[in-house]
Amino acid sequence: MDTRQIDAVRDDVARLHAELVRAGLVVWTGGNVSGRVPGTDLFVIKPSGVSYDDLAPENMVVCDLDGRPVPGLPGSERQPSSDTAAHAYVYRQMPEVGGVVHTHSTYAVAWAARGEEIPCVITAMADEFGGPIPVGPFAIIGDDSIGRGIVETLRGHRSRAVLMRNHGPFTIGSSAKDAVKAAVMLEDVARTVHIARQGGDLVPIDPADIDRLYDRYQNVYGQQGDERR
Ligand SMILES: [Zn+2]
């Protein structure tokens, strides 16, 4: 096995946790980022209960797709994040997913607490998510039920974000970075649409225009050769 590839993902995942803090998406030790090690049945995730100040590549945990730390690989002496089973389920069921993020960011959780999808009423949302942000089922931590809820809601959906009811957002992406981007953009649109509604009725965007915006942003926008996701 090429350990350099594992090391690269541990570096990435450790560094990306700082983005959650920078964007104000997490408090205390909550929230977690994971990234699949390309071409393997492994992913890297944050250890459980470690302060964000102490997160470093050295203490990231390498898990198999059942969410178990792999003996002999870095971090196996540590307990992985309590959300590891949900991340593992997503990686098993959605081979195209390279990264998963979970936070309890305030505005996204507020929508989840109401069990209300976020309607697509701003172009930035059409660009990034291609429509509304869906609500997933109520699920208790401890088995596959959170993972199942994420996969059932997001499979075949344009949105890379799901609001698990009464809980909060999970986002997926082609890489850990892409999933973190989705978590940051999600909180931004959750906040904006919430504030907009305080001032009056929301104005919907025509579904055909949402399609056009999404298509343009996903396929045309940005620098040639950019890492799109
Ligand atoms: Zn949670």
mmCIF file with all atom_site columns, C-alpha atoms and ligand atoms in Angstrom:
data_model
loop_
_atom_site.group_PDB
_atom_site.id
_atom_site.type_symbol
_atom_site.label_atom_id
_atom_site.label_alt_id
_atom_site.label_comp_id
_atom_site.label_asym_id
_atom_site.label_entity_id
_atom_site.label_seq_id
_atom_site.pdbx_PDB_ins_code
_atom_site.Cartn_x
_atom_site.Cartn_y
_atom_site.Cartn_z
_atom_site.occupancy
_atom_site.B_iso_or_equiv
_atom_site.pdbx_formal_charge
_atom_site.auth_seq_id
_atom_site.auth_comp_id
_atom_site.auth_asym_id
_atom_site.auth_atom_id
_atom_site.pdbx_PDB_model_num
ATOM   1   C  CA . MET A 1 1   ? 0.000   0.000  0.000   1.00 0.00 ? 1   MET A CA 1
ATOM   2   C  CA . ASP A 1 2   ? 1.210   3.483  -0.838  1.00 0.00 ? 2   ASP A CA 1
ATOM   3   C  CA . THR A 1 3   ? 1.393   5.232  2.526   1.00 0.00 ? 3   THR A CA 1
ATOM   4   C  CA . ARG A 1 4   ? 2.176   8.546  0.828   1.00 0.00 ? 4   ARG A CA 1
ATOM   5   C  CA . GLN A 1 5   ? -1.392  8.620  -0.429  1.00 0.00 ? 5   GLN A CA 1
ATOM   6   C  CA . ILE A 1 6   ? -2.710  8.022  3.086   1.00 0.00 ? 6   ILE A CA 1
ATOM   7   C  CA . ASP A 1 7   ? -0.401  10.747 4.437   1.00 0.00 ? 7   ASP A CA 1
ATOM   8   C  CA . ALA A 1 8   ? -1.673  13.201 1.826   1.00 0.00 ? 8   ALA A CA 1
ATOM   9   C  CA . VAL A 1 9   ? -5.301  12.594 2.863   1.00 0.00 ? 9   VAL A CA 1
ATOM   10  C  CA . ARG A 1 10  ? -4.399  12.894 6.578   1.00 0.00 ? 10  ARG A CA 1
ATOM   11  C  CA . ASP A 1 11  ? -2.778  16.276 5.848   1.00 0.00 ? 11  ASP A CA 1
ATOM   12  C  CA . ASP A 1 12  ? -5.835  17.407 3.872   1.00 0.00 ? 12  ASP A CA 1
ATOM   13  C  CA . VAL A 1 13  ? -8.405  16.256 6.410   1.00 0.00 ? 13  VAL A CA 1
ATOM   14  C  CA . ALA A 1 14  ? -6.514  17.786 9.363   1.00 0.00 ? 14  ALA A CA 1
ATOM   15  C  CA . ARG A 1 15  ? -6.130  21.106 7.540   1.00 0.00 ? 15  ARG A CA 1
ATOM   16  C  CA . LEU A 1 16  ? -9.756  21.200 6.387   1.00 0.00 ? 16  LEU A CA 1
ATOM   17  C  CA . HIS A 1 17  ? -11.024 20.996 9.973   1.00 0.00 ? 17  HIS A CA 1
ATOM   18  C  CA . ALA A 1 18  ? -9.571  24.492 10.435  1.00 0.00 ? 18  ALA A CA 1
ATOM   19  C  CA . GLU A 1 19  ? -11.934 25.686 7.688   1.00 0.00 ? 19  GLU A CA 1
ATOM   20  C  CA . LEU A 1 20  ? -14.918 24.636 9.810   1.00 0.00 ? 20  LEU A CA 1
ATOM   21  C  CA . VAL A 1 21  ? -13.607 26.812 12.637  1.00 0.00 ? 21  VAL A CA 1
ATOM   22  C  CA . ARG A 1 22  ? -12.789 29.706 10.298  1.00 0.00 ? 22  ARG A CA 1
ATOM   23  C  CA . ALA A 1 23  ? -16.324 29.642 8.879   1.00 0.00 ? 23  ALA A CA 1
ATOM   24  C  CA . GLY A 1 24  ? -17.860 29.491 12.360  1.00 0.00 ? 24  GLY A CA 1
ATOM   25  C  CA . LEU A 1 25  ? -19.606 26.186 11.680  1.00 0.00 ? 25  LEU A CA 1
ATOM   26  C  CA . VAL A 1 26  ? -18.540 24.323 14.849  1.00 0.00 ? 26  VAL A CA 1
ATOM   27  C  CA . VAL A 1 27  ? -18.269 24.743 18.615  1.00 0.00 ? 27  VAL A CA 1
ATOM   28  C  CA . TRP A 1 28  ? -16.115 22.870 21.129  1.00 0.00 ? 28  TRP A CA 1
ATOM   29  C  CA . THR A 1 29  ? -15.190 19.467 19.582  1.00 0.00 ? 29  THR A CA 1
ATOM   30  C  CA . GLY A 1 30  ? -18.327 19.116 17.423  1.00 0.00 ? 30  GLY A CA 1
ATOM   31  C  CA . GLY A 1 31  ? -18.233 18.596 13.678  1.00 0.00 ? 31  GLY A CA 1
ATOM   32  C  CA . ASN A 1 32  ? -16.117 16.296 11.559  1.00 0.00 ? 32  ASN A CA 1
ATOM   33  C  CA . VAL A 1 33  ? -14.514 15.981 8.142   1.00 0.00 ? 33  VAL A CA 1
ATOM   34  C  CA . SER A 1 34  ? -13.483 12.758 6.435   1.00 0.00 ? 34  SER A CA 1
ATOM   35  C  CA . GLY A 1 35  ? -11.790 11.944 3.142   1.00 0.00 ? 35  GLY A CA 1
ATOM   36  C  CA . ARG A 1 36  ? -11.546 8.747  1.129   1.00 0.00 ? 36  ARG A CA 1
ATOM   37  C  CA . VAL A 1 37  ? -8.048  7.525  0.288   1.00 0.00 ? 37  VAL A CA 1
ATOM   38  C  CA . PRO A 1 38  ? -8.309  7.311  -3.524  1.00 0.00 ? 38  PRO A CA 1
ATOM   39  C  CA . GLY A 1 39  ? -8.169  3.822  -4.960  1.00 0.00 ? 39  GLY A CA 1
ATOM   40  C  CA . THR A 1 40  ? -8.436  2.082  -1.569  1.00 0.00 ? 40  THR A CA 1
ATOM   41  C  CA . ASP A 1 41  ? -11.178 0.896  0.796   1.00 0.00 ? 41  ASP A CA 1
ATOM   42  C  CA . LEU A 1 42  ? -10.004 3.360  3.434   1.00 0.00 ? 42  LEU A CA 1
ATOM   43  C  CA . PHE A 1 43  ? -10.957 6.789  4.664   1.00 0.00 ? 43  PHE A CA 1
ATOM   44  C  CA . VAL A 1 44  ? -9.430  9.253  7.105   1.00 0.00 ? 44  VAL A CA 1
ATOM   45  C  CA . ILE A 1 45  ? -11.481 10.936 9.851   1.00 0.00 ? 45  ILE A CA 1
ATOM   46  C  CA . LYS A 1 46  ? -11.031 13.098 12.914  1.00 0.00 ? 46  LYS A CA 1
ATOM   47  C  CA . PRO A 1 47  ? -10.469 11.431 16.283  1.00 0.00 ? 47  PRO A CA 1
ATOM   48  C  CA . SER A 1 48  ? -13.286 11.667 18.830  1.00 0.00 ? 48  SER A CA 1
ATOM   49  C  CA . GLY A 1 49  ? -13.293 14.465 21.412  1.00 0.00 ? 49  GLY A CA 1
ATOM   50  C  CA . VAL A 1 50  ? -10.045 16.183 20.439  1.00 0.00 ? 50  VAL A CA 1
ATOM   51  C  CA . SER A 1 51  ? -9.894  19.997 20.591  1.00 0.00 ? 51  SER A CA 1
ATOM   52  C  CA . TYR A 1 52  ? -9.650  21.753 17.227  1.00 0.00 ? 52  TYR A CA 1
ATOM   53  C  CA . ASP A 1 53  ? -6.415  23.370 18.433  1.00 0.00 ? 53  ASP A CA 1
ATOM   54  C  CA . ASP A 1 54  ? -4.860  19.930 18.803  1.00 0.00 ? 54  ASP A CA 1
ATOM   55  C  CA . LEU A 1 55  ? -5.926  18.455 15.461  1.00 0.00 ? 55  LEU A CA 1
ATOM   56  C  CA . ALA A 1 56  ? -2.903  17.536 13.381  1.00 0.00 ? 56  ALA A CA 1
ATOM   57  C  CA . PRO A 1 57  ? -2.205  15.059 10.561  1.00 0.00 ? 57  PRO A CA 1
ATOM   58  C  CA . GLU A 1 58  ? -0.585  12.756 13.165  1.00 0.00 ? 58  GLU A CA 1
ATOM   59  C  CA . ASN A 1 59  ? -3.805  12.162 15.099  1.00 0.00 ? 59  ASN A CA 1
ATOM   60  C  CA . MET A 1 60  ? -6.185  11.596 12.181  1.00 0.00 ? 60  MET A CA 1
ATOM   61  C  CA . VAL A 1 61  ? -7.603  8.047  12.195  1.00 0.00 ? 61  VAL A CA 1
ATOM   62  C  CA . VAL A 1 62  ? -7.453  5.740  9.152   1.00 0.00 ? 62  VAL A CA 1
ATOM   63  C  CA . CYS A 1 63  ? -10.567 3.524  9.009   1.00 0.00 ? 63  CYS A CA 1
ATOM   64  C  CA . ASP A 1 64  ? -11.838 0.740  6.769   1.00 0.00 ? 64  ASP A CA 1
ATOM   65  C  CA . LEU A 1 65  ? -15.229 1.061  5.065   1.00 0.00 ? 65  LEU A CA 1
ATOM   66  C  CA . ASP A 1 66  ? -16.907 -0.514 8.116   1.00 0.00 ? 66  ASP A CA 1
ATOM   67  C  CA . GLY A 1 67  ? -15.625 2.441  10.136  1.00 0.00 ? 67  GLY A CA 1
ATOM   68  C  CA . ARG A 1 68  ? -13.041 0.450  12.073  1.00 0.00 ? 68  ARG A CA 1
ATOM   69  C  CA . PRO A 1 69  ? -9.547  1.850  12.668  1.00 0.00 ? 69  PRO A CA 1
ATOM   70  C  CA . VAL A 1 70  ? -7.058  -0.295 10.757  1.00 0.00 ? 70  VAL A CA 1
ATOM   71  C  CA . PRO A 1 71  ? -4.389  -1.852 13.003  1.00 0.00 ? 71  PRO A CA 1
ATOM   72  C  CA . GLY A 1 72  ? -0.902  -0.890 11.890  1.00 0.00 ? 72  GLY A CA 1
ATOM   73  C  CA . LEU A 1 73  ? -2.104  2.234  10.099  1.00 0.00 ? 73  LEU A CA 1
ATOM   74  C  CA . PRO A 1 74  ? -1.800  5.718  11.636  1.00 0.00 ? 74  PRO A CA 1
ATOM   75  C  CA . GLY A 1 75  ? -4.222  6.665  14.409  1.00 0.00 ? 75  GLY A CA 1
ATOM   76  C  CA . SER A 1 76  ? -5.433  3.105  15.071  1.00 0.00 ? 76  SER A CA 1
ATOM   77  C  CA . GLU A 1 77  ? -4.905  3.564  18.820  1.00 0.00 ? 77  GLU A CA 1
ATOM   78  C  CA . ARG A 1 78  ? -7.430  6.400  18.819  1.00 0.00 ? 78  ARG A CA 1
ATOM   79  C  CA . GLN A 1 79  ? -11.205 6.374  18.922  1.00 0.00 ? 79  GLN A CA 1
ATOM   80  C  CA . PRO A 1 80  ? -12.522 7.820  15.646  1.00 0.00 ? 80  PRO A CA 1
ATOM   81  C  CA . SER A 1 81  ? -15.295 10.455 15.618  1.00 0.00 ? 81  SER A CA 1
ATOM   82  C  CA . SER A 1 82  ? -18.634 9.292  17.016  1.00 0.00 ? 82  SER A CA 1
ATOM   83  C  CA . ASP A 1 83  ? -20.132 9.935  13.544  1.00 0.00 ? 83  ASP A CA 1
ATOM   84  C  CA . THR A 1 84  ? -17.737 7.491  11.840  1.00 0.00 ? 84  THR A CA 1
ATOM   85  C  CA . ALA A 1 85  ? -20.447 4.870  11.158  1.00 0.00 ? 85  ALA A CA 1
ATOM   86  C  CA . ALA A 1 86  ? -22.464 7.412  9.164   1.00 0.00 ? 86  ALA A CA 1
ATOM   87  C  CA . HIS A 1 87  ? -19.419 8.451  7.101   1.00 0.00 ? 87  HIS A CA 1
ATOM   88  C  CA . ALA A 1 88  ? -18.505 4.783  6.484   1.00 0.00 ? 88  ALA A CA 1
ATOM   89  C  CA . TYR A 1 89  ? -22.020 3.961  5.302   1.00 0.00 ? 89  TYR A CA 1
ATOM   90  C  CA . VAL A 1 90  ? -21.903 6.802  2.767   1.00 0.00 ? 90  VAL A CA 1
ATOM   91  C  CA . TYR A 1 91  ? -18.514 5.643  1.404   1.00 0.00 ? 91  TYR A CA 1
ATOM   92  C  CA . ARG A 1 92  ? -19.784 2.067  1.080   1.00 0.00 ? 92  ARG A CA 1
ATOM   93  C  CA . GLN A 1 93  ? -22.957 3.018  -0.734  1.00 0.00 ? 93  GLN A CA 1
ATOM   94  C  CA . MET A 1 94  ? -21.768 5.948  -2.859  1.00 0.00 ? 94  MET A CA 1
ATOM   95  C  CA . PRO A 1 95  ? -18.443 5.114  -4.544  1.00 0.00 ? 95  PRO A CA 1
ATOM   96  C  CA . GLU A 1 96  ? -18.398 8.525  -6.241  1.00 0.00 ? 96  GLU A CA 1
ATOM   97  C  CA . VAL A 1 97  ? -18.166 10.294 -2.872  1.00 0.00 ? 97  VAL A CA 1
ATOM   98  C  CA . GLY A 1 98  ? -14.644 11.304 -1.819  1.00 0.00 ? 98  GLY A CA 1
ATOM   99  C  CA . GLY A 1 99  ? -15.463 13.407 1.243   1.00 0.00 ? 99  GLY A CA 1
ATOM   100 C  CA . VAL A 1 100 ? -18.102 13.775 3.962   1.00 0.00 ? 100 VAL A CA 1
ATOM   101 C  CA . VAL A 1 101 ? -18.655 16.616 6.446   1.00 0.00 ? 101 VAL A CA 1
ATOM   102 C  CA . HIS A 1 102 ? -20.973 16.963 9.422   1.00 0.00 ? 102 HIS A CA 1
ATOM   103 C  CA . THR A 1 103 ? -21.550 20.089 11.505  1.00 0.00 ? 103 THR A CA 1
ATOM   104 C  CA . HIS A 1 104 ? -24.208 21.580 13.756  1.00 0.00 ? 104 HIS A CA 1
ATOM   105 C  CA . SER A 1 105 ? -23.961 24.992 12.070  1.00 0.00 ? 105 SER A CA 1
ATOM   106 C  CA . THR A 1 106 ? -26.618 27.310 13.490  1.00 0.00 ? 106 THR A CA 1
ATOM   107 C  CA . TYR A 1 107 ? -28.824 28.301 10.557  1.00 0.00 ? 107 TYR A CA 1
ATOM   108 C  CA . ALA A 1 108 ? -28.762 24.893 8.871   1.00 0.00 ? 108 ALA A CA 1
ATOM   109 C  CA . VAL A 1 109 ? -29.744 23.263 12.181  1.00 0.00 ? 109 VAL A CA 1
ATOM   110 C  CA . ALA A 1 110 ? -32.572 25.790 12.592  1.00 0.00 ? 110 ALA A CA 1
ATOM   111 C  CA . TRP A 1 111 ? -34.096 24.546 9.292   1.00 0.00 ? 111 TRP A CA 1
ATOM   112 C  CA . ALA A 1 112 ? -33.493 20.930 10.387  1.00 0.00 ? 112 ALA A CA 1
ATOM   113 C  CA . ALA A 1 113 ? -35.239 21.647 13.691  1.00 0.00 ? 113 ALA A CA 1
ATOM   114 C  CA . ARG A 1 114 ? -38.329 22.702 11.739  1.00 0.00 ? 114 ARG A CA 1
ATOM   115 C  CA . GLY A 1 115 ? -37.939 19.756 9.358   1.00 0.00 ? 115 GLY A CA 1
ATOM   116 C  CA . GLU A 1 116 ? -38.200 22.266 6.533   1.00 0.00 ? 116 GLU A CA 1
ATOM   117 C  CA . GLU A 1 117 ? -36.254 22.094 3.276   1.00 0.00 ? 117 GLU A CA 1
ATOM   118 C  CA . ILE A 1 118 ? -34.491 25.301 2.235   1.00 0.00 ? 118 ILE A CA 1
ATOM   119 C  CA . PRO A 1 119 ? -36.239 26.555 -0.906  1.00 0.00 ? 119 PRO A CA 1
ATOM   120 C  CA . CYS A 1 120 ? -34.069 27.547 -3.850  1.00 0.00 ? 120 CYS A CA 1
ATOM   121 C  CA . VAL A 1 121 ? -34.680 31.290 -3.993  1.00 0.00 ? 121 VAL A CA 1
ATOM   122 C  CA . ILE A 1 122 ? -31.207 32.688 -4.668  1.00 0.00 ? 122 ILE A CA 1
ATOM   123 C  CA . THR A 1 123 ? -29.018 32.133 -7.706  1.00 0.00 ? 123 THR A CA 1
ATOM   124 C  CA . ALA A 1 124 ? -25.986 31.156 -5.579  1.00 0.00 ? 124 ALA A CA 1
ATOM   125 C  CA . MET A 1 125 ? -28.020 28.238 -4.298  1.00 0.00 ? 125 MET A CA 1
ATOM   126 C  CA . ALA A 1 126 ? -29.090 27.190 -7.798  1.00 0.00 ? 126 ALA A CA 1
ATOM   127 C  CA . ASP A 1 127 ? -25.416 27.331 -8.833  1.00 0.00 ? 127 ASP A CA 1
ATOM   128 C  CA . GLU A 1 128 ? -24.076 25.288 -5.971  1.00 0.00 ? 128 GLU A CA 1
ATOM   129 C  CA . PHE A 1 129 ? -26.897 22.900 -5.098  1.00 0.00 ? 129 PHE A CA 1
ATOM   130 C  CA . GLY A 1 130 ? -29.132 22.897 -8.183  1.00 0.00 ? 130 GLY A CA 1
ATOM   131 C  CA . GLY A 1 131 ? -32.337 23.242 -6.160  1.00 0.00 ? 131 GLY A CA 1
ATOM   132 C  CA . PRO A 1 132 ? -33.671 23.073 -2.612  1.00 0.00 ? 132 PRO A CA 1
ATOM   133 C  CA . ILE A 1 133 ? -31.701 21.551 0.261   1.00 0.00 ? 133 ILE A CA 1
ATOM   134 C  CA . PRO A 1 134 ? -33.657 18.402 1.221   1.00 0.00 ? 134 PRO A CA 1
ATOM   135 C  CA . VAL A 1 135 ? -34.547 17.163 4.703   1.00 0.00 ? 135 VAL A CA 1
ATOM   136 C  CA . GLY A 1 136 ? -33.529 13.639 5.716   1.00 0.00 ? 136 GLY A CA 1
ATOM   137 C  CA . PRO A 1 137 ? -35.267 11.402 8.257   1.00 0.00 ? 137 PRO A CA 1
ATOM   138 C  CA . PHE A 1 138 ? -34.978 11.560 12.024  1.00 0.00 ? 138 PHE A CA 1
ATOM   139 C  CA . ALA A 1 139 ? -32.250 9.077  12.997  1.00 0.00 ? 139 ALA A CA 1
ATOM   140 C  CA . ILE A 1 140 ? -30.427 8.227  16.206  1.00 0.00 ? 140 ILE A CA 1
ATOM   141 C  CA . ILE A 1 141 ? -26.647 7.889  16.384  1.00 0.00 ? 141 ILE A CA 1
ATOM   142 C  CA . GLY A 1 142 ? -25.253 4.421  17.027  1.00 0.00 ? 142 GLY A CA 1
ATOM   143 C  CA . ASP A 1 143 ? -26.074 2.285  13.980  1.00 0.00 ? 143 ASP A CA 1
ATOM   144 C  CA . ASP A 1 144 ? -26.425 2.717  10.216  1.00 0.00 ? 144 ASP A CA 1
ATOM   145 C  CA . SER A 1 145 ? -29.628 4.754  10.386  1.00 0.00 ? 145 SER A CA 1
ATOM   146 C  CA . ILE A 1 146 ? -27.998 8.175  9.930   1.00 0.00 ? 146 ILE A CA 1
ATOM   147 C  CA . GLY A 1 147 ? -25.913 6.893  7.005   1.00 0.00 ? 147 GLY A CA 1
ATOM   148 C  CA . ARG A 1 148 ? -28.984 5.286  5.450   1.00 0.00 ? 148 ARG A CA 1
ATOM   149 C  CA . GLY A 1 149 ? -30.933 8.522  5.775   1.00 0.00 ? 149 GLY A CA 1
ATOM   150 C  CA . ILE A 1 150 ? -28.147 10.512 4.108   1.00 0.00 ? 150 ILE A CA 1
ATOM   151 C  CA . VAL A 1 151 ? -27.813 8.081  1.191   1.00 0.00 ? 151 VAL A CA 1
ATOM   152 C  CA . GLU A 1 152 ? -31.563 7.675  0.660   1.00 0.00 ? 152 GLU A CA 1
ATOM   153 C  CA . THR A 1 153 ? -31.996 11.448 0.539   1.00 0.00 ? 153 THR A CA 1
ATOM   154 C  CA . LEU A 1 154 ? -28.971 12.428 -1.557  1.00 0.00 ? 154 LEU A CA 1
ATOM   155 C  CA . ARG A 1 155 ? -28.781 9.545  -4.045  1.00 0.00 ? 155 ARG A CA 1
ATOM   156 C  CA . GLY A 1 156 ? -29.928 10.903 -7.391  1.00 0.00 ? 156 GLY A CA 1
ATOM   157 C  CA . HIS A 1 157 ? -30.302 14.404 -5.925  1.00 0.00 ? 157 HIS A CA 1
ATOM   158 C  CA . ARG A 1 158 ? -28.274 17.382 -7.148  1.00 0.00 ? 158 ARG A CA 1
ATOM   159 C  CA . SER A 1 159 ? -27.810 18.710 -3.647  1.00 0.00 ? 159 SER A CA 1
ATOM   160 C  CA . ARG A 1 160 ? -24.585 17.736 -1.875  1.00 0.00 ? 160 ARG A CA 1
ATOM   161 C  CA . ALA A 1 161 ? -26.210 18.705 1.422   1.00 0.00 ? 161 ALA A CA 1
ATOM   162 C  CA . VAL A 1 162 ? -28.959 17.090 3.502   1.00 0.00 ? 162 VAL A CA 1
ATOM   163 C  CA . LEU A 1 163 ? -30.564 18.442 6.663   1.00 0.00 ? 163 LEU A CA 1
ATOM   164 C  CA . MET A 1 164 ? -31.094 15.468 8.954   1.00 0.00 ? 164 MET A CA 1
ATOM   165 C  CA . ARG A 1 165 ? -34.329 16.231 10.794  1.00 0.00 ? 165 ARG A CA 1
ATOM   166 C  CA . ASN A 1 166 ? -33.941 17.587 14.345  1.00 0.00 ? 166 ASN A CA 1
ATOM   167 C  CA . HIS A 1 167 ? -30.166 17.130 13.986  1.00 0.00 ? 167 HIS A CA 1
ATOM   168 C  CA . GLY A 1 168 ? -28.253 19.005 11.326  1.00 0.00 ? 168 GLY A CA 1
ATOM   169 C  CA . PRO A 1 169 ? -26.416 18.991 8.034   1.00 0.00 ? 169 PRO A CA 1
ATOM   170 C  CA . PHE A 1 170 ? -24.281 16.343 6.366   1.00 0.00 ? 170 PHE A CA 1
ATOM   171 C  CA . THR A 1 171 ? -22.553 17.273 3.117   1.00 0.00 ? 171 THR A CA 1
ATOM   172 C  CA . ILE A 1 172 ? -20.798 15.100 0.552   1.00 0.00 ? 172 ILE A CA 1
ATOM   173 C  CA . GLY A 1 173 ? -18.377 15.875 -2.242  1.00 0.00 ? 173 GLY A CA 1
ATOM   174 C  CA . SER A 1 174 ? -15.947 14.492 -4.756  1.00 0.00 ? 174 SER A CA 1
ATOM   175 C  CA . SER A 1 175 ? -13.206 15.233 -2.191  1.00 0.00 ? 175 SER A CA 1
ATOM   176 C  CA . ALA A 1 176 ? -13.002 16.284 1.447   1.00 0.00 ? 176 ALA A CA 1
ATOM   177 C  CA . LYS A 1 177 ? -12.415 19.851 0.250   1.00 0.00 ? 177 LYS A CA 1
ATOM   178 C  CA . ASP A 1 178 ? -15.530 19.761 -1.930  1.00 0.00 ? 178 ASP A CA 1
ATOM   179 C  CA . ALA A 1 179 ? -17.629 18.502 1.008   1.00 0.00 ? 179 ALA A CA 1
ATOM   180 C  CA . VAL A 1 180 ? -16.243 21.286 3.235   1.00 0.00 ? 180 VAL A CA 1
ATOM   181 C  CA . LYS A 1 181 ? -17.082 23.835 0.542   1.00 0.00 ? 181 LYS A CA 1
ATOM   182 C  CA . ALA A 1 182 ? -20.651 22.481 0.486   1.00 0.00 ? 182 ALA A CA 1
ATOM   183 C  CA . ALA A 1 183 ? -20.885 22.793 4.305   1.00 0.00 ? 183 ALA A CA 1
ATOM   184 C  CA . VAL A 1 184 ? -19.710 26.418 4.185   1.00 0.00 ? 184 VAL A CA 1
ATOM   185 C  CA . MET A 1 185 ? -22.018 27.357 1.277   1.00 0.00 ? 185 MET A CA 1
ATOM   186 C  CA . LEU A 1 186 ? -24.937 25.561 2.919   1.00 0.00 ? 186 LEU A CA 1
ATOM   187 C  CA . GLU A 1 187 ? -24.684 27.593 6.119   1.00 0.00 ? 187 GLU A CA 1
ATOM   188 C  CA . ASP A 1 188 ? -24.411 30.773 4.045   1.00 0.00 ? 188 ASP A CA 1
ATOM   189 C  CA . VAL A 1 189 ? -27.615 30.070 2.087   1.00 0.00 ? 189 VAL A CA 1
ATOM   190 C  CA . ALA A 1 190 ? -29.438 28.792 5.198   1.00 0.00 ? 190 ALA A CA 1
ATOM   191 C  CA . ARG A 1 191 ? -28.686 32.116 6.889   1.00 0.00 ? 191 ARG A CA 1
ATOM   192 C  CA . THR A 1 192 ? -29.555 34.290 3.888   1.00 0.00 ? 192 THR A CA 1
ATOM   193 C  CA . VAL A 1 193 ? -32.870 32.579 3.142   1.00 0.00 ? 193 VAL A CA 1
ATOM   194 C  CA . HIS A 1 194 ? -33.798 32.663 6.830   1.00 0.00 ? 194 HIS A CA 1
ATOM   195 C  CA . ILE A 1 195 ? -33.139 36.411 6.983   1.00 0.00 ? 195 ILE A CA 1
ATOM   196 C  CA . ALA A 1 196 ? -34.924 37.020 3.677   1.00 0.00 ? 196 ALA A CA 1
ATOM   197 C  CA . ARG A 1 197 ? -38.076 35.392 4.985   1.00 0.00 ? 197 ARG A CA 1
ATOM   198 C  CA . GLN A 1 198 ? -38.158 37.700 8.000   1.00 0.00 ? 198 GLN A CA 1
ATOM   199 C  CA . GLY A 1 199 ? -38.790 40.587 5.598   1.00 0.00 ? 199 GLY A CA 1
ATOM   200 C  CA . GLY A 1 200 ? -41.632 39.058 3.592   1.00 0.00 ? 200 GLY A CA 1
ATOM   201 C  CA . ASP A 1 201 ? -42.534 36.328 1.147   1.00 0.00 ? 201 ASP A CA 1
ATOM   202 C  CA . LEU A 1 202 ? -39.785 34.500 -0.731  1.00 0.00 ? 202 LEU A CA 1
ATOM   203 C  CA . VAL A 1 203 ? -39.899 34.733 -4.521  1.00 0.00 ? 203 VAL A CA 1
ATOM   204 C  CA . PRO A 1 204 ? -39.306 31.348 -6.204  1.00 0.00 ? 204 PRO A CA 1
ATOM   205 C  CA . ILE A 1 205 ? -36.938 30.898 -9.161  1.00 0.00 ? 205 ILE A CA 1
ATOM   206 C  CA . ASP A 1 206 ? -38.408 29.200 -12.234 1.00 0.00 ? 206 ASP A CA 1
ATOM   207 C  CA . PRO A 1 207 ? -37.183 25.559 -12.290 1.00 0.00 ? 207 PRO A CA 1
ATOM   208 C  CA . ALA A 1 208 ? -35.936 26.007 -15.878 1.00 0.00 ? 208 ALA A CA 1
ATOM   209 C  CA . ASP A 1 209 ? -33.765 28.909 -14.713 1.00 0.00 ? 209 ASP A CA 1
ATOM   210 C  CA . ILE A 1 210 ? -32.454 26.809 -11.810 1.00 0.00 ? 210 ILE A CA 1
ATOM   211 C  CA . ASP A 1 211 ? -31.460 24.152 -14.361 1.00 0.00 ? 211 ASP A CA 1
ATOM   212 C  CA . ARG A 1 212 ? -29.684 26.726 -16.503 1.00 0.00 ? 212 ARG A CA 1
ATOM   213 C  CA . LEU A 1 213 ? -27.831 28.253 -13.559 1.00 0.00 ? 213 LEU A CA 1
ATOM   214 C  CA . TYR A 1 214 ? -26.767 24.866 -12.223 1.00 0.00 ? 214 TYR A CA 1
ATOM   215 C  CA . ASP A 1 215 ? -25.607 23.654 -15.602 1.00 0.00 ? 215 ASP A CA 1
ATOM   216 C  CA . ARG A 1 216 ? -23.615 26.791 -16.307 1.00 0.00 ? 216 ARG A CA 1
ATOM   217 C  CA . TYR A 1 217 ? -21.946 26.866 -12.889 1.00 0.00 ? 217 TYR A CA 1
ATOM   218 C  CA . GLN A 1 218 ? -21.081 23.178 -12.865 1.00 0.00 ? 218 GLN A CA 1
ATOM   219 C  CA . ASN A 1 219 ? -19.790 23.048 -16.425 1.00 0.00 ? 219 ASN A CA 1
ATOM   220 C  CA . VAL A 1 220 ? -18.607 26.454 -17.539 1.00 0.00 ? 220 VAL A CA 1
ATOM   221 C  CA . TYR A 1 221 ? -17.830 28.748 -14.624 1.00 0.00 ? 221 TYR A CA 1
ATOM   222 C  CA . GLY A 1 222 ? -14.301 28.971 -13.208 1.00 0.00 ? 222 GLY A CA 1
ATOM   223 C  CA . GLN A 1 223 ? -10.799 28.624 -14.546 1.00 0.00 ? 223 GLN A CA 1
ATOM   224 C  CA . GLN A 1 224 ? -9.991  25.998 -17.132 1.00 0.00 ? 224 GLN A CA 1
ATOM   225 C  CA . GLY A 1 225 ? -8.557  22.977 -15.390 1.00 0.00 ? 225 GLY A CA 1
ATOM   226 C  CA . ASP A 1 226 ? -9.725  24.169 -11.955 1.00 0.00 ? 226 ASP A CA 1
ATOM   227 C  CA . GLU A 1 227 ? -10.517 21.588 -9.379  1.00 0.00 ? 227 GLU A CA 1
ATOM   228 C  CA . ARG A 1 228 ? -14.245 21.996 -9.788  1.00 0.00 ? 228 ARG A CA 1
ATOM   229 C  CA . ARG A 1 229 ? -15.256 20.031 -6.719  1.00 0.00 ? 229 ARG A CA 1
HETATM 230 ZN ZN . ZN  B 2 .   ? -24.382 15.635 14.903  1.00 0.00 ? 1   ZN  B ZN 1
#
